[in-house]
mmCIF file of C-alpha atoms and ligand atoms in Angstrom:
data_model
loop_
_atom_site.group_PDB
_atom_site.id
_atom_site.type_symbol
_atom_site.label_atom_id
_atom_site.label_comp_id
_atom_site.label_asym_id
_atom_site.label_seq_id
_atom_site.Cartn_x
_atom_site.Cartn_y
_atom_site.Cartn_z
ATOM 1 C CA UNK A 2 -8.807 -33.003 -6.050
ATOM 2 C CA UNK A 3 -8.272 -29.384 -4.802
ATOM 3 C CA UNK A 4 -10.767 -26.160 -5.381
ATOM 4 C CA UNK A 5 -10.047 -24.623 -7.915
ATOM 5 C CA UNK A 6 -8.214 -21.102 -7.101
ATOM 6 C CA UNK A 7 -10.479 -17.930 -6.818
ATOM 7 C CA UNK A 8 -10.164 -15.972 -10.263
ATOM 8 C CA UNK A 9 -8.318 -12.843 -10.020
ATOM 9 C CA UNK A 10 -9.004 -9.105 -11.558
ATOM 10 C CA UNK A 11 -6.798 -6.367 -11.329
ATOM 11 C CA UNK A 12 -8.016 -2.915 -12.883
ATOM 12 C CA UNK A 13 -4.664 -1.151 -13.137
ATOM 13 C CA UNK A 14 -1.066 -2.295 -14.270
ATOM 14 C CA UNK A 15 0.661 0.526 -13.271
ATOM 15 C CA UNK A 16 3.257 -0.013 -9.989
ATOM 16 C CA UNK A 17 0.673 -1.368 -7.506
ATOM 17 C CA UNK A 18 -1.377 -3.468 -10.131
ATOM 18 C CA UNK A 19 1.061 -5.173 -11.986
ATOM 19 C CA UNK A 20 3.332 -6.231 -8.900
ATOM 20 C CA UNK A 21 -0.804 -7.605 -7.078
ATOM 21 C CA UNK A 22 -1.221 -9.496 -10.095
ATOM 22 C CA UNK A 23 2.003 -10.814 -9.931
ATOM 23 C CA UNK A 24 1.592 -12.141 -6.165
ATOM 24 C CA UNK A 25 -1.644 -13.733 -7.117
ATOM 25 C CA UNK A 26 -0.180 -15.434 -10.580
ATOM 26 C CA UNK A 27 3.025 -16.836 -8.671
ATOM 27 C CA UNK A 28 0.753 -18.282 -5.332
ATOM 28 C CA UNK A 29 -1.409 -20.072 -8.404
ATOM 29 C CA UNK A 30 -4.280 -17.739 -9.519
ATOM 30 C CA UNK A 31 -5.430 -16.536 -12.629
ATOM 31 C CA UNK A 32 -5.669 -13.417 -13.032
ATOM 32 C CA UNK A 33 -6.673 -10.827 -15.957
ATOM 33 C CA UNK A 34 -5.580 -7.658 -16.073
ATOM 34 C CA UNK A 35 -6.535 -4.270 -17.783
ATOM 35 C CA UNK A 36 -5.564 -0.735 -18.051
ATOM 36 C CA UNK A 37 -6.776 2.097 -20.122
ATOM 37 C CA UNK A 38 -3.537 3.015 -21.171
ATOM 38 C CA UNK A 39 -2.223 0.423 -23.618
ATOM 39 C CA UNK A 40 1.341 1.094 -23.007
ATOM 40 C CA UNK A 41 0.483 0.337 -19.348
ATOM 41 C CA UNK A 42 -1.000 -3.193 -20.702
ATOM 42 C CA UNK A 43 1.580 -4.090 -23.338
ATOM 43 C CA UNK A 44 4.046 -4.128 -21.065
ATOM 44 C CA UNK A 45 2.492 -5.600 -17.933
ATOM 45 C CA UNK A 46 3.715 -9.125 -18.826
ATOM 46 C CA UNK A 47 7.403 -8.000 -19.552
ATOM 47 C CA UNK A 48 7.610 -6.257 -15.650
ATOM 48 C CA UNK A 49 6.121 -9.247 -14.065
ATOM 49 C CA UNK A 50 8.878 -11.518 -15.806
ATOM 50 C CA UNK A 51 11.606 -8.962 -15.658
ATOM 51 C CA UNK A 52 10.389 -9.424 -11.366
ATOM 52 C CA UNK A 53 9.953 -12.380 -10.815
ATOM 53 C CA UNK A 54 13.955 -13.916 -12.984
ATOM 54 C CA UNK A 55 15.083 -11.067 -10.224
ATOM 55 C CA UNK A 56 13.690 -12.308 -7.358
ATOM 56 C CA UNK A 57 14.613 -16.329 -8.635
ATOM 57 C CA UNK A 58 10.700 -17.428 -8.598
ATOM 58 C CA UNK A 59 9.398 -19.259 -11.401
ATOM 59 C CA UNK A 60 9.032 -16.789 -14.332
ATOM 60 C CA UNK A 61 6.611 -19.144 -16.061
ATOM 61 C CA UNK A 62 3.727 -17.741 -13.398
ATOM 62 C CA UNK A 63 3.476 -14.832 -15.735
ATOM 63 C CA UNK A 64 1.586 -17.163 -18.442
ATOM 64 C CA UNK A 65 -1.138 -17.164 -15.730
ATOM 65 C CA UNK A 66 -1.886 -13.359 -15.879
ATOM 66 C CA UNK A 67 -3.806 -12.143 -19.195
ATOM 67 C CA UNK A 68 -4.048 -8.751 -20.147
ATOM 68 C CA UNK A 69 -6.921 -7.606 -21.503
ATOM 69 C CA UNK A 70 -7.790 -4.425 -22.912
ATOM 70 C CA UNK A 71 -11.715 -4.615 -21.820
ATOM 71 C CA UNK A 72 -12.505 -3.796 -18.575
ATOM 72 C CA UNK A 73 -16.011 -5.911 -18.855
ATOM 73 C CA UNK A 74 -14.214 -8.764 -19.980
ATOM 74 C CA UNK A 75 -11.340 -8.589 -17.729
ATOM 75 C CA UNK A 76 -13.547 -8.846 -14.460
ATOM 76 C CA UNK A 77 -16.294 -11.201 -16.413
ATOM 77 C CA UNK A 78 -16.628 -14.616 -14.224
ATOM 78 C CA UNK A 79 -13.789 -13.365 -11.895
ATOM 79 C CA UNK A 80 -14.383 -14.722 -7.876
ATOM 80 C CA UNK A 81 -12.688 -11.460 -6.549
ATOM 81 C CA UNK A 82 -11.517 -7.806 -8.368
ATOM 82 C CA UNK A 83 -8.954 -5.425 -6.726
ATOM 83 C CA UNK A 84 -8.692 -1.794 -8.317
ATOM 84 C CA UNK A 85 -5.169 0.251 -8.427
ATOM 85 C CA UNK A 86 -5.991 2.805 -10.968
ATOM 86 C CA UNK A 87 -5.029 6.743 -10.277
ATOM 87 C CA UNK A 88 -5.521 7.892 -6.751
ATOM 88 C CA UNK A 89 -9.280 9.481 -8.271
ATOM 89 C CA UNK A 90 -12.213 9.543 -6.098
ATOM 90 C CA UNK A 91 -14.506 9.956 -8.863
ATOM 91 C CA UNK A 92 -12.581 7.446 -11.524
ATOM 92 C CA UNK A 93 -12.602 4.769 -8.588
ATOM 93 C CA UNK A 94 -16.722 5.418 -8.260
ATOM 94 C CA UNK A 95 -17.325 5.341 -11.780
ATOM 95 C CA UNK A 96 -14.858 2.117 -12.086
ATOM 96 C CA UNK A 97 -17.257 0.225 -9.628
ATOM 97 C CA UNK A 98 -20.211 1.613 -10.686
ATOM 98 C CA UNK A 99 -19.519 0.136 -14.603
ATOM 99 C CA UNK A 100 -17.328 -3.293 -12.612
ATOM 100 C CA UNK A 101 -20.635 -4.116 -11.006
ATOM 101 C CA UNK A 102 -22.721 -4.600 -14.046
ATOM 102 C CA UNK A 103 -20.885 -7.135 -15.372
ATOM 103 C CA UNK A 104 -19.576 -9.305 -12.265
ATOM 104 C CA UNK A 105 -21.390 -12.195 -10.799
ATOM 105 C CA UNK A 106 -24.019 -11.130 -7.338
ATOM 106 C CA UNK A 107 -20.758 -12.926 -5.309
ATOM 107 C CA UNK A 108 -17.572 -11.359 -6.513
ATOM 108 C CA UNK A 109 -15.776 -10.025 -3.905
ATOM 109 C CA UNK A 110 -14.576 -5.870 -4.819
ATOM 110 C CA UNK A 111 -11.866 -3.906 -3.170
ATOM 111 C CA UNK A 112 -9.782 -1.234 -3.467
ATOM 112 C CA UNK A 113 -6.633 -0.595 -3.368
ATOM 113 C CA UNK A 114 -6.662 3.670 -2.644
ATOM 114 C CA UNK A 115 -3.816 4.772 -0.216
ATOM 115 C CA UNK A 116 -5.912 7.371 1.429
ATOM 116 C CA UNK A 117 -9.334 7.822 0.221
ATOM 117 C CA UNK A 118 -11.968 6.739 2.342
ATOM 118 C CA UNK A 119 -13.097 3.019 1.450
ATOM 119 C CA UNK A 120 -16.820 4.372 2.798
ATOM 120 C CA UNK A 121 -17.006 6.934 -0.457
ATOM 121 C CA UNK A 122 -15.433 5.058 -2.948
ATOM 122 C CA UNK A 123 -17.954 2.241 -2.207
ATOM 123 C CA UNK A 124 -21.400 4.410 -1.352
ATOM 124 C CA UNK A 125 -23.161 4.074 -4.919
ATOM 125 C CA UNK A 126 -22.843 0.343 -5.028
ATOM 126 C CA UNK A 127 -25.839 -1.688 -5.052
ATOM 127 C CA UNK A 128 -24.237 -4.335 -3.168
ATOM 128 C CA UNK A 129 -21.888 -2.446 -0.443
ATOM 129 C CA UNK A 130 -21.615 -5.836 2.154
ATOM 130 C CA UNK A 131 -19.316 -7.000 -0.981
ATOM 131 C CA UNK A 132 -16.613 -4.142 -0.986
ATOM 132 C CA UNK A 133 -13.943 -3.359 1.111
ATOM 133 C CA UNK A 134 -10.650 -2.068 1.088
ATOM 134 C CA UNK A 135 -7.019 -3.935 0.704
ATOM 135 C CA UNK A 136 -4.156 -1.600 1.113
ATOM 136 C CA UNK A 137 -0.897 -3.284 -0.596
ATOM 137 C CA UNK A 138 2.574 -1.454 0.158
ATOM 138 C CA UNK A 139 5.189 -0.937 -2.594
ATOM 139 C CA UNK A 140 6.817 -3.270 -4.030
ATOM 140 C CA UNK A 141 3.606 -5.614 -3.256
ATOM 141 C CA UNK A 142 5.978 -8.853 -3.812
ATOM 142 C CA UNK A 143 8.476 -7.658 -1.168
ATOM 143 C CA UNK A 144 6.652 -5.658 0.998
ATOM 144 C CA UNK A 145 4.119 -8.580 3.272
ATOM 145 C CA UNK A 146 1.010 -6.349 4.711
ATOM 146 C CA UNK A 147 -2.082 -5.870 2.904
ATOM 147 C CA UNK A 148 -4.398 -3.765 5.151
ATOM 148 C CA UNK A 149 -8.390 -5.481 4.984
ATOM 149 C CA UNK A 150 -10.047 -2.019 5.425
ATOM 150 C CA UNK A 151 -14.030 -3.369 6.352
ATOM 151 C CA UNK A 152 -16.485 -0.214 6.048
ATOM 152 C CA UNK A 153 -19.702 -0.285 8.023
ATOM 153 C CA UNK A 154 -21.403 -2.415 5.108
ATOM 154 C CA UNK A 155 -18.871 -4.745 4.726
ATOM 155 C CA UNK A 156 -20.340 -8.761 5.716
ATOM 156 C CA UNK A 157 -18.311 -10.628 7.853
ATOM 157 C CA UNK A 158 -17.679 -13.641 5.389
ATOM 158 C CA UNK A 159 -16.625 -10.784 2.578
ATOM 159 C CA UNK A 160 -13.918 -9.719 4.675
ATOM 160 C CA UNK A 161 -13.092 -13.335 6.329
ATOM 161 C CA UNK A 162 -12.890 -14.637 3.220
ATOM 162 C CA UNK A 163 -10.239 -11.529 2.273
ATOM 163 C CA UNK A 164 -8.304 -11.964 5.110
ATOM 164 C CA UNK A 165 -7.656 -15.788 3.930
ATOM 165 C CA UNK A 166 -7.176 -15.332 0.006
ATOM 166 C CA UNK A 167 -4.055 -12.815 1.276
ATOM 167 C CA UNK A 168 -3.119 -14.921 3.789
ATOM 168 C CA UNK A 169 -2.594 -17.956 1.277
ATOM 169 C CA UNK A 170 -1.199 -15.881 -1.082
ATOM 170 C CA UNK A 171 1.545 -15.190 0.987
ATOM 171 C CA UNK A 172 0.555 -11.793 2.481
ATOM 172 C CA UNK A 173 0.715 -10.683 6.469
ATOM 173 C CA UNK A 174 -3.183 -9.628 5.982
ATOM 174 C CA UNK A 175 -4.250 -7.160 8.853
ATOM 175 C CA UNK A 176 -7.823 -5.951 9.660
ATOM 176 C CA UNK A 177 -8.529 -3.220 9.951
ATOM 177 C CA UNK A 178 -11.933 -2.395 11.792
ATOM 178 C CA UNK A 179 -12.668 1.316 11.036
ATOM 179 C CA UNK A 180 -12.267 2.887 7.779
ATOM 180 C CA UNK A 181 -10.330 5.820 8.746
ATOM 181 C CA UNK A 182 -7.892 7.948 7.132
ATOM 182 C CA UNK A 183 -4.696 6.500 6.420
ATOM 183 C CA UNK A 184 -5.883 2.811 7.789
ATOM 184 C CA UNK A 185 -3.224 1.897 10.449
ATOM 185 C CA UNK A 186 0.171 1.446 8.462
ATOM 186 C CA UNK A 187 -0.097 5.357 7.068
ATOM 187 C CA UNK A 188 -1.046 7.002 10.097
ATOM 188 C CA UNK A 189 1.725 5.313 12.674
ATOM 189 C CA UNK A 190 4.225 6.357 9.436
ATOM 190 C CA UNK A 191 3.446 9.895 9.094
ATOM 191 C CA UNK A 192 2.984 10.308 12.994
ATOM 192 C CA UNK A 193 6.773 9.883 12.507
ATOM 193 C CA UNK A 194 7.317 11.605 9.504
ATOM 194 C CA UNK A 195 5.955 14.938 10.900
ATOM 195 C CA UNK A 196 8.145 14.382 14.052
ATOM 196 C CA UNK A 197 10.877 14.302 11.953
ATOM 197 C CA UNK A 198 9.964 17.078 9.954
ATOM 198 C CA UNK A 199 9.221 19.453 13.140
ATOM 199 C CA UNK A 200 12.247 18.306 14.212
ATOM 200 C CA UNK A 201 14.509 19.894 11.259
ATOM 201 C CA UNK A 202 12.161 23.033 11.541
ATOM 202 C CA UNK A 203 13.033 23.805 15.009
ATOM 203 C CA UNK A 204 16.927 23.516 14.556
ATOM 204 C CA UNK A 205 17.505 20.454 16.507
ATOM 205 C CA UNK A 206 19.299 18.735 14.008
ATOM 206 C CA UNK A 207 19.780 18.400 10.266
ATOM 207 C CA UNK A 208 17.462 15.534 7.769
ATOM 208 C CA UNK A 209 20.437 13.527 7.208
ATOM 209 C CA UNK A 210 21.065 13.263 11.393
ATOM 210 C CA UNK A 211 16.800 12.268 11.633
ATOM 211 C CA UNK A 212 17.840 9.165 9.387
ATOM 212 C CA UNK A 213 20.722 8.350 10.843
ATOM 213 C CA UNK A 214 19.153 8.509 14.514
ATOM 214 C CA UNK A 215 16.452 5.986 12.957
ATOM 215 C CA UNK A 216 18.297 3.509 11.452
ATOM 216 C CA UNK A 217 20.779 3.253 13.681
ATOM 217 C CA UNK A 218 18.337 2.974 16.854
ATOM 218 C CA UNK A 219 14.675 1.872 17.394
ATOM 219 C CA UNK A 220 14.952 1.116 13.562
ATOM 220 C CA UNK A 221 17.394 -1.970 14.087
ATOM 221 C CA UNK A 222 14.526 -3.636 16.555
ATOM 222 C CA UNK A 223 11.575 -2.464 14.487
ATOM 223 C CA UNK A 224 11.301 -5.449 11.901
ATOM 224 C CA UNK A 225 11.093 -7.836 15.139
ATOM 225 C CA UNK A 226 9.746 -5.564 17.975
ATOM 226 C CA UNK A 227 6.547 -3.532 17.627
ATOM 227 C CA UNK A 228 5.953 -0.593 19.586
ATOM 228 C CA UNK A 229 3.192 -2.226 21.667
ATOM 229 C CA UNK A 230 5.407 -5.138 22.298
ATOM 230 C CA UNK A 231 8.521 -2.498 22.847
ATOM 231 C CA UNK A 232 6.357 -1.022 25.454
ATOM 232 C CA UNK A 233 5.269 -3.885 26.670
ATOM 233 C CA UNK A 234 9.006 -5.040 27.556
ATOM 234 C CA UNK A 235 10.168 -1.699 29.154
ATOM 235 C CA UNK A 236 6.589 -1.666 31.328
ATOM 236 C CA UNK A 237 3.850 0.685 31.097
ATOM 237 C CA UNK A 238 4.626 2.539 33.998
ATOM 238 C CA UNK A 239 7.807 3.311 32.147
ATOM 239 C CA UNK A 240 5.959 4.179 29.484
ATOM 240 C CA UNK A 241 3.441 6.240 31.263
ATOM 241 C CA UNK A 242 6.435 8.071 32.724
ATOM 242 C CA UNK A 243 8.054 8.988 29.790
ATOM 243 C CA UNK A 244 4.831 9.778 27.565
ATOM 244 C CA UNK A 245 4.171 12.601 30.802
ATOM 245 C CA UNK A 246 7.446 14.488 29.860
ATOM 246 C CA UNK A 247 7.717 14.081 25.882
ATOM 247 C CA UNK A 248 4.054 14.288 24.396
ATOM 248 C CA UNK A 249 3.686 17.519 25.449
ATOM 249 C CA UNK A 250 7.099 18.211 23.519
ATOM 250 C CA UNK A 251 5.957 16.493 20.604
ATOM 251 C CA UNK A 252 4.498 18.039 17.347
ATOM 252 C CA UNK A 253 0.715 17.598 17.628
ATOM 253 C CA UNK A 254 -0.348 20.554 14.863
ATOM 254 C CA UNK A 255 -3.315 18.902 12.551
ATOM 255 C CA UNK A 256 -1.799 20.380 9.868
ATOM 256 C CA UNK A 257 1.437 19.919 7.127
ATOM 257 C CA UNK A 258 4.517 21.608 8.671
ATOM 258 C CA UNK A 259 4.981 24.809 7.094
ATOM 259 C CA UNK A 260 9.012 23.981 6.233
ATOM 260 C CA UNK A 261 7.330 20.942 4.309
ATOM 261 C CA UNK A 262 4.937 23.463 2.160
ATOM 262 C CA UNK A 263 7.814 25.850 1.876
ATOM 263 C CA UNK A 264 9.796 23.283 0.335
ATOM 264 C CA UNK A 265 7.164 22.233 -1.688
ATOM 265 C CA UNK A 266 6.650 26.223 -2.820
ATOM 266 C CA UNK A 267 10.389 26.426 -3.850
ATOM 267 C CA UNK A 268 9.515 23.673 -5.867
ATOM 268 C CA UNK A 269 12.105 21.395 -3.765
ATOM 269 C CA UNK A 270 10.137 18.232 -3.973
ATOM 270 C CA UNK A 271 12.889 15.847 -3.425
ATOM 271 C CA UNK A 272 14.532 12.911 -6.228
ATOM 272 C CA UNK A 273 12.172 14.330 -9.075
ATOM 273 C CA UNK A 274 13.782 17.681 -8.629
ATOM 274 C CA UNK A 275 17.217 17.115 -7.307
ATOM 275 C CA UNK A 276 16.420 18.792 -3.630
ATOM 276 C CA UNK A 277 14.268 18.057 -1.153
ATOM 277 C CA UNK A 278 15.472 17.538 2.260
ATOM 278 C CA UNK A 279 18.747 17.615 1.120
ATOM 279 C CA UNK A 280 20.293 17.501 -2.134
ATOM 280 C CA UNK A 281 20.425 14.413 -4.401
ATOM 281 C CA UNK A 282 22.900 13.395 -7.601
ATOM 282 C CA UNK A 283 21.119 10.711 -9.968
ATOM 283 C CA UNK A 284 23.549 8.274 -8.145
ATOM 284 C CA UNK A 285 22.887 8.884 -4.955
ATOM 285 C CA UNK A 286 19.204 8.347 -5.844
ATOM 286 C CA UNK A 287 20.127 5.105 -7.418
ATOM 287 C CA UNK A 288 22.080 3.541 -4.667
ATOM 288 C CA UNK A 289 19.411 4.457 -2.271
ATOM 289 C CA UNK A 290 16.885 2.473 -4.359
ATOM 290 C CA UNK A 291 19.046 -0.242 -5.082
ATOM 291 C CA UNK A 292 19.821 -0.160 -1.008
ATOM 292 C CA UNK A 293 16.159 -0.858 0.122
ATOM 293 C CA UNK A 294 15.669 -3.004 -3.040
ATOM 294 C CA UNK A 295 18.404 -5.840 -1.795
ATOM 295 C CA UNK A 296 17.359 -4.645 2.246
ATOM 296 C CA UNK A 297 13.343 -5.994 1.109
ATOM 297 C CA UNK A 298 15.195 -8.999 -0.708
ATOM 298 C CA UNK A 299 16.631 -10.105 2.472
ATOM 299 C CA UNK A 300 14.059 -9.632 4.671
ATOM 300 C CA UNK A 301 11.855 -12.101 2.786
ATOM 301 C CA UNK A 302 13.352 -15.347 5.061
ATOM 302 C CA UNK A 303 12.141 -13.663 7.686
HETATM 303 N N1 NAD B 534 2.573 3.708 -5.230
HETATM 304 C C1 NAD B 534 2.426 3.279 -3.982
HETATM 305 O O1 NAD B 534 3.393 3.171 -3.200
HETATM 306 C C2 NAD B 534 1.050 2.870 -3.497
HETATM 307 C C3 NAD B 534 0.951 2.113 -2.317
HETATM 308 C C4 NAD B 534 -0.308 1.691 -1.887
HETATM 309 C C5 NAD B 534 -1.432 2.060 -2.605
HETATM 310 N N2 NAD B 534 -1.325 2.833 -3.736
HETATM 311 C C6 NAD B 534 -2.556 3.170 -4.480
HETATM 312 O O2 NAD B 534 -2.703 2.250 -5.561
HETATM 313 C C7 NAD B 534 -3.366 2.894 -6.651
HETATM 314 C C8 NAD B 534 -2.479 2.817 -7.889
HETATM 315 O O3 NAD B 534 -1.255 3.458 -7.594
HETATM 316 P P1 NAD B 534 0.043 3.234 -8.513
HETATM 317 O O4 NAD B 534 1.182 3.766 -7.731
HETATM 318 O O5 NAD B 534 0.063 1.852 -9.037
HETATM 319 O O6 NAD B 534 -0.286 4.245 -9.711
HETATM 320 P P2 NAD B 534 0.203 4.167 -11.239
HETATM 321 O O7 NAD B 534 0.037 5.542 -11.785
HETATM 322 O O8 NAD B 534 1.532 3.498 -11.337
HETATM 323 O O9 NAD B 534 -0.869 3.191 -11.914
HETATM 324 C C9 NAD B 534 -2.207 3.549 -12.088
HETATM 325 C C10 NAD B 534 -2.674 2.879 -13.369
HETATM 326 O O10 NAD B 534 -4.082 3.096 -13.507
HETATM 327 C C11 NAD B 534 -4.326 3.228 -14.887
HETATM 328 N N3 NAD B 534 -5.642 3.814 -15.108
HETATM 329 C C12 NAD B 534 -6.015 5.123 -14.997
HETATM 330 N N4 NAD B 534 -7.318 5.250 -15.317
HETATM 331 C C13 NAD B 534 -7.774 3.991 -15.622
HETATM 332 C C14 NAD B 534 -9.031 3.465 -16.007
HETATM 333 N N5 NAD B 534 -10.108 4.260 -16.183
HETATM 334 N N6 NAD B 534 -9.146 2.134 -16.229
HETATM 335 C C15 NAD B 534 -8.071 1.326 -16.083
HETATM 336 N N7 NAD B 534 -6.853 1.772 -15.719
HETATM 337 C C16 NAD B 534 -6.712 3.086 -15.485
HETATM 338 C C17 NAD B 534 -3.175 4.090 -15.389
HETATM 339 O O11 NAD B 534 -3.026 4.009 -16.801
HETATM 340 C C18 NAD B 534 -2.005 3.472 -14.643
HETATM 341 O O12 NAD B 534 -1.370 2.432 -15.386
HETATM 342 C C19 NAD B 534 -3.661 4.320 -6.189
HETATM 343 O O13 NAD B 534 -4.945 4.370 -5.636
HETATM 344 C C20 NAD B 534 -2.599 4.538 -5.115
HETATM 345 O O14 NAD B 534 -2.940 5.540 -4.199
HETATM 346 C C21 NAD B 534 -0.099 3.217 -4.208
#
C-alpha cells in the first residue's frame, strides 16, 4: 500500500489560494482551507469546480478540499501549510506566529509573498529551519513554476522535501538559494519591464510596438529556449561582444521610471481605469484575458 499523501493547508482563498489548493486536491491531497473573509470561503469550492469542468480534469477533486472557517483547525494535524493572504508584512508575521501554536514540531510552513523578504516574514518563529518560501505564478494550475525560496535557516530536508511535494504535484519546482528581492522569476521580468518602459520614455517607439517586437521575436523561442541556453547557442564571445555595445545603452536607474509614476499620478493605472499604456475598451480587456487564458491552456502538453 502507498503513503498516505502529505495533508495540505492553505491560509487564503483568494486568487493564489484557491487555484494552490486546487493543484494539491486534483494531484490527490487533502487539503483545508480558510479565509477570514467568509465570502472568500463560501465560494472557494464553487471556483475550484467552475476550474477544474474548464480545464476537463476531474471536478470531483474539489470534495477533497474543506473549507474551514478556523484558522487553528484548518492547519491542525496538517504535514505542510502554505499562506496566500494580503501582500502584509505584519498580517503574514502574526499569521505564523498564531499557525505555529497549533501545528505539529514537523509541519513544513511557507509562504507564498510575491516580494517580501521570506527572511522577515519568518524571523519570530521558534522553529525557522521549518519555513521557507514557495512563490506560485497566476493562474497556479496553468502557470508550472513554484519558486522554493530557502532563507539562511531553512534545513536541507525542509526544502528537499518542498522541492519533491511540487514536483509530484505537477509543478516545475525551482530553488532558489538566496532570499532576495523578487526571487529569480520577478527580477529577470521586471529587468524587462523597465527596458520597455525606458524605452517608450525616450521616444523610440510607442507600448503597443514594445509588445509587438516581443511577441513576435525572442518571445516565439522563449517557452523552449532560455536566455542562458540562447546564449549559449550564439557563443559567449558573441555575447560578450554585444553586451560591450548595448549595456551601457540600457536602462540601469535603481529606481521606477518617472513616465511609470507619472502615469500612475494621472491616475492612468491601466484595465482598472481604462488607460494605462494605452487605452483599453472592456472588450479589448476581455479578449486579452481570454487570449493568454486559451495561450496557458495550450501550453500545458508541453
Ligand atoms: N496575484 C498574483 O498574481 C500573485 C502571484 C504570486 C504571489 N502572489 C502573492 O500571494 C498572496 C495572495 O495574493 P492573491 O492575489 O491571492 O490575493 P487575494 O486578495 O486574491 O487573496 C488574499 C486572501 O487573503 C485573505 N485574508 C486576508 N487576511 C486574512 C487573514 N487574517 N486570515 C485568512 N485570510 C486572510 C483575503 O480575504 C483574501 O481572500 C500575496 O502575498 C501575493 O503577493 C500573488
Amino acid at each position: 500500500m502507498s503513503a498516505p499523501k502529505p495533508k495540505i493547508s492553505v491560509i487564503g482563498a483568494g486568487l493564489m489560494g484557491h487555484g494552490i489548493a486546487q493543484v494539491f486536491a486534483l494531484a490527490g491531497h487533502d487539503v483545508t482551507i480558510t479565509d477570514a473573509v467568509a465570502a472568500s470561503l463560501d465560494t472557494v469550492a464553487s471556483r475550484i469546480a467552475a476550474n477544474l469542468r474548464d480545464l476537463g480534469e476531474d471536478a470531483s477533486a474539489v470534495a477533497r478540499v474543506r473549507p474551514c472557517r478556523d484558522l487553528a483547525e484548518a492547519v491542525r494535524g496538517a504535514d505542510y501549510v502554505v499562506e496566500a493572504v494580503s501582500e502584509d508584512l505584519a498580517l503574514k508575521q502574526m499569521l505564523f506566529a498564531e499557525i505555529e501554536r497549533h501545528v505539529q514540531p514537523d509541519t513544513i510552513l511557507a509562504s507564498n509573498t510575491s516580494v517580501i523578504p521570506i527572511t522577515a516574514i519568518m524571523q519570530g518563529l521558534s522553529a525557522r529551519e521549518r519555513a521557507l518560501g514557495t512563490h506560485w505564478w497566476n493562474p497556479p494550475y496553468l502557470v508550472p513554476l513554484v519558486e522554493v525560496i530557502e532563507t539562511q535557516w531553512t534545513s536541507p530536508q525542509t526544502l528537499a522535501w518542498t522541492m519533491k511535494l511540487h514536483e509530484a504535484a505537477g509543478k516545475k519546482a525551482a530553488h532558489v538559494k538566496k532570499d532576495v528581492p523578487g526571487f529569480i522569476g520577478n527580477r529577470l521580468q521586471h529587468a524587462l519591464w523597465r527596458e520597455a518602459i525606458s524605452l517608450v520614455e525616450h521616444g523610440i517607439c510607442d507600448a503597443e510596438t514594445v509588445d509587438a517586437v516581443v511577441k513576435a521575436s525572442f518571445g516565439r523561442r522563449l517557452p523552449v529556449l532560455g536566455p542562458l541556453e540562447n546564449a549559449d547557442q550564439v557563443g559567449t564571445d558573441l555575447t560578450l561582444a554585444i553586451h560591450n555595445v548595448v549595456l551601457p545603452a540600457i536602462d540601469s536607474r535603481p529606481a521606477p521610471s518617472p513616465y511609470l509614476q507619472k502615469l500612475v499620478a494621472d491616475k492612468k493605472l491601466g484595465f482598472k481605469s481604462g488607460e494605462g499604456f494605452r487605452k483599453w475598451s472592456a472588450a479589448e480587456q476581455a479578449a486579452l484575458r481570454s487570449r493568454v487564458m486559451q495561450h496557458l491552456k495550450s501550453m500545458q502538453s508541453l
